[in-house]
């Protein structure tokens, strides 16, 4: 999963799609067999993360229905595994897809749901950044600026272990991506000087 998550960022999607589907199918085939509880939990984690990658892929090729099905499956996997980091990342991905689909209210609500689950600092910054951009799309300046302030607060928090962000690639939220989200939020708010500063 880690190799695919990293490759997803820079590899044309058509080169990865077959491998992603095969990986998902292999994980769910293993889940049909009997395993010890810890092995089952790990398999549900792998199944959930694979479905999140497929949700992104489906959205990127314009198949929102498939994206939502993959997201739903990832959410179920997170619940069965009782995995908070996967819960947080699934809500964040759902929030992002809603934001791309111009449903900013749903995007903000889902990002806020994701923040209820303990996860890494990187995951929490991602959720706040999605919340900020969704709020800016709603023209809710107060909420957008508050979410941006919360990003600064999160930066000072103690980091928690999160084996989703350990996969890297698409499951990471590095400084450049943070700056892109902050810049686009300021742009949506009409604060173009701040947007340019962040984007540079």
Short mmCIF file of C-alpha atoms in Angstrom, two decimals:
data_model
loop_
_atom_site.label_atom_id
_atom_site.label_comp_id
_atom_site.label_asym_id
_atom_site.label_seq_id
_atom_site.Cartn_x
_atom_site.Cartn_y
_atom_site.Cartn_z
CA UNK A 1 0.00 0.00 0.00
CA UNK A 2 2.81 2.39 0.90
CA UNK A 3 4.45 2.02 -2.52
CA UNK A 4 1.15 2.68 -4.32
CA UNK A 5 0.30 5.64 -2.05
CA UNK A 6 3.67 7.23 -2.81
CA UNK A 7 3.47 6.44 -6.54
CA UNK A 8 -0.07 7.87 -6.72
CA UNK A 9 1.25 11.40 -6.28
CA UNK A 10 3.37 11.38 -9.44
CA UNK A 11 2.32 8.40 -11.59
CA UNK A 12 -0.41 8.56 -14.26
CA UNK A 13 -3.51 6.98 -12.78
CA UNK A 14 -4.02 4.45 -15.59
CA UNK A 15 -0.72 2.81 -14.59
CA UNK A 16 -1.86 2.27 -11.00
CA UNK A 17 -5.56 1.52 -11.29
CA UNK A 18 -5.24 -2.19 -12.13
CA UNK A 19 -2.80 -2.75 -9.29
CA UNK A 20 -5.04 -0.87 -6.87
CA UNK A 21 -8.09 -2.95 -7.76
CA UNK A 22 -6.06 -6.18 -7.56
CA UNK A 23 -4.69 -5.19 -4.15
CA UNK A 24 -8.15 -4.38 -2.82
CA UNK A 25 -9.54 -7.67 -4.14
CA UNK A 26 -6.65 -9.66 -2.63
CA UNK A 27 -7.16 -8.03 0.79
CA UNK A 28 -10.89 -8.73 0.80
CA UNK A 29 -10.28 -12.31 -0.35
CA UNK A 30 -7.99 -12.76 2.68
CA UNK A 31 -10.71 -11.31 4.90
CA UNK A 32 -13.07 -14.12 3.84
CA UNK A 33 -10.77 -16.58 5.59
CA UNK A 34 -10.38 -17.06 9.34
CA UNK A 35 -7.60 -15.11 11.03
CA UNK A 36 -6.49 -14.10 14.50
CA UNK A 37 -8.05 -10.79 15.67
CA UNK A 38 -4.85 -8.77 15.17
CA UNK A 39 -4.40 -10.09 11.65
CA UNK A 40 -8.03 -9.25 10.87
CA UNK A 41 -7.52 -5.73 12.19
CA UNK A 42 -4.47 -5.25 9.98
CA UNK A 43 -6.36 -6.58 6.96
CA UNK A 44 -9.24 -4.18 7.58
CA UNK A 45 -6.70 -1.35 7.85
CA UNK A 46 -5.18 -2.36 4.49
CA UNK A 47 -8.62 -2.77 2.95
CA UNK A 48 -9.68 0.66 4.19
CA UNK A 49 -6.58 2.43 2.94
CA UNK A 50 -6.85 0.72 -0.46
CA UNK A 51 -10.47 1.84 -0.71
CA UNK A 52 -9.44 5.41 0.13
CA UNK A 53 -6.92 5.34 -2.72
CA UNK A 54 -9.65 4.01 -5.01
CA UNK A 55 -12.01 6.75 -3.82
CA UNK A 56 -9.45 9.35 -4.90
CA UNK A 57 -8.91 7.53 -8.20
CA UNK A 58 -12.64 7.28 -8.87
CA UNK A 59 -13.14 10.98 -8.15
CA UNK A 60 -10.16 11.88 -10.35
CA UNK A 61 -11.68 10.07 -13.34
CA UNK A 62 -15.07 11.67 -12.71
CA UNK A 63 -16.92 8.68 -11.24
CA UNK A 64 -18.31 10.14 -8.05
CA UNK A 65 -20.68 7.23 -7.42
CA UNK A 66 -17.75 4.81 -7.33
CA UNK A 67 -15.81 7.24 -5.12
CA UNK A 68 -18.64 7.31 -2.60
CA UNK A 69 -18.92 3.50 -2.59
CA UNK A 70 -15.18 3.19 -1.92
CA UNK A 71 -15.44 5.80 0.85
CA UNK A 72 -18.34 3.94 2.44
CA UNK A 73 -16.33 0.70 2.43
CA UNK A 74 -13.31 2.46 3.94
CA UNK A 75 -15.52 3.86 6.71
CA UNK A 76 -16.88 0.39 7.47
CA UNK A 77 -13.33 -1.02 7.56
CA UNK A 78 -12.30 1.72 10.01
CA UNK A 79 -15.26 0.92 12.27
CA UNK A 80 -14.64 -2.84 12.24
CA UNK A 81 -10.93 -2.34 12.90
CA UNK A 82 -11.76 0.28 15.55
CA UNK A 83 -9.01 2.37 13.96
CA UNK A 84 -9.19 6.07 14.79
CA UNK A 85 -6.55 7.24 12.33
CA UNK A 86 -8.40 5.48 9.49
CA UNK A 87 -11.66 7.01 10.72
CA UNK A 88 -10.09 10.48 10.68
CA UNK A 89 -8.52 10.01 7.25
CA UNK A 90 -11.77 8.58 5.81
CA UNK A 91 -13.75 11.59 7.04
CA UNK A 92 -11.09 13.90 5.62
CA UNK A 93 -11.23 12.20 2.22
CA UNK A 94 -15.04 12.39 2.26
CA UNK A 95 -14.75 16.09 3.16
CA UNK A 96 -12.31 16.66 0.32
CA UNK A 97 -14.53 14.93 -2.24
CA UNK A 98 -17.50 16.99 -1.07
CA UNK A 99 -15.42 20.16 -1.37
CA UNK A 100 -14.37 19.23 -4.93
CA UNK A 101 -18.05 18.57 -5.69
CA UNK A 102 -18.95 22.06 -4.49
CA UNK A 103 -20.82 20.90 -1.39
CA UNK A 104 -18.86 23.01 1.10
CA UNK A 105 -21.28 22.63 4.04
CA UNK A 106 -20.98 18.83 3.90
CA UNK A 107 -17.21 19.23 3.51
CA UNK A 108 -16.93 21.33 6.68
CA UNK A 109 -19.17 18.96 8.65
CA UNK A 110 -17.15 15.89 7.62
CA UNK A 111 -13.83 17.58 8.43
CA UNK A 112 -15.16 18.47 11.87
CA UNK A 113 -16.30 14.85 12.37
CA UNK A 114 -12.80 13.66 11.51
CA UNK A 115 -11.31 15.89 14.20
CA UNK A 116 -13.16 13.88 16.87
CA UNK A 117 -10.81 10.94 16.36
CA UNK A 118 -7.26 10.86 17.75
CA UNK A 119 -4.77 10.96 14.89
CA UNK A 120 -1.40 12.45 13.99
CA UNK A 121 -0.73 16.16 13.90
CA UNK A 122 -0.40 15.88 10.12
CA UNK A 123 -3.87 14.36 9.84
CA UNK A 124 -5.39 17.04 12.08
CA UNK A 125 -3.74 19.83 10.05
CA UNK A 126 -5.19 18.26 6.89
CA UNK A 127 -8.68 18.22 8.40
CA UNK A 128 -8.41 21.86 9.52
CA UNK A 129 -7.12 22.89 6.08
CA UNK A 130 -10.04 21.17 4.35
CA UNK A 131 -12.40 22.78 6.85
CA UNK A 132 -10.89 26.23 6.15
CA UNK A 133 -11.23 25.90 2.39
CA UNK A 134 -14.78 24.55 2.66
CA UNK A 135 -15.74 27.45 4.93
CA UNK A 136 -14.18 29.92 2.49
CA UNK A 137 -16.26 28.39 -0.33
CA UNK A 138 -19.37 29.08 1.82
CA UNK A 139 -18.18 32.67 2.31
CA UNK A 140 -18.01 31.98 6.05
CA UNK A 141 -15.01 34.17 6.74
CA UNK A 142 -15.13 33.73 10.53
CA UNK A 143 -15.12 29.92 10.34
CA UNK A 144 -12.42 29.88 7.66
CA UNK A 145 -10.07 32.15 9.64
CA UNK A 146 -10.77 30.21 12.83
CA UNK A 147 -9.83 26.96 11.07
CA UNK A 148 -6.60 28.59 9.86
CA UNK A 149 -5.87 29.71 13.44
CA UNK A 150 -6.51 26.14 14.61
CA UNK A 151 -3.86 24.91 12.18
CA UNK A 152 -1.33 27.01 14.06
CA UNK A 153 -2.61 25.60 17.36
CA UNK A 154 -2.30 22.02 16.07
CA UNK A 155 1.31 22.69 15.01
CA UNK A 156 2.16 23.18 18.69
CA UNK A 157 0.45 19.96 19.82
CA UNK A 158 2.23 16.76 20.74
CA UNK A 159 2.19 14.45 17.75
CA UNK A 160 0.35 11.14 18.00
CA UNK A 161 1.26 7.93 16.21
CA UNK A 162 -0.77 7.41 13.07
CA UNK A 163 -0.07 4.42 10.86
CA UNK A 164 -2.08 5.94 8.00
CA UNK A 165 0.29 8.87 7.52
CA UNK A 166 3.15 6.35 7.89
CA UNK A 167 2.16 5.07 4.41
CA UNK A 168 3.22 8.45 2.99
CA UNK A 169 2.47 9.74 -0.48
CA UNK A 170 -1.23 10.49 -0.87
CA UNK A 171 -1.59 9.72 2.85
CA UNK A 172 0.62 12.62 3.85
CA UNK A 173 0.08 16.34 4.17
CA UNK A 174 3.51 17.96 3.78
CA UNK A 175 4.31 21.65 4.12
CA UNK A 176 3.92 22.39 0.40
CA UNK A 177 0.41 20.95 0.38
CA UNK A 178 -0.44 22.88 3.55
CA UNK A 179 0.71 26.11 1.91
CA UNK A 180 -1.39 25.31 -1.17
CA UNK A 181 -4.52 24.84 0.97
CA UNK A 182 -3.84 28.00 2.97
CA UNK A 183 -3.17 29.98 -0.19
CA UNK A 184 -6.33 28.75 -1.90
CA UNK A 185 -8.35 29.54 1.26
CA UNK A 186 -7.05 33.11 1.29
CA UNK A 187 -7.75 33.35 -2.43
CA UNK A 188 -11.36 32.25 -1.92
CA UNK A 189 -11.66 34.87 0.83
CA UNK A 190 -10.41 37.56 -1.55
CA UNK A 191 -7.16 38.12 0.40
CA UNK A 192 -4.95 37.85 -2.64
CA UNK A 193 -1.73 39.20 -1.13
CA UNK A 194 -1.86 36.56 1.61
CA UNK A 195 -2.77 33.92 -0.96
CA UNK A 196 0.26 34.80 -3.08
CA UNK A 197 2.52 34.81 -0.01
CA UNK A 198 1.42 31.29 0.97
CA UNK A 199 1.55 29.94 -2.56
CA UNK A 200 5.05 31.29 -3.14
#
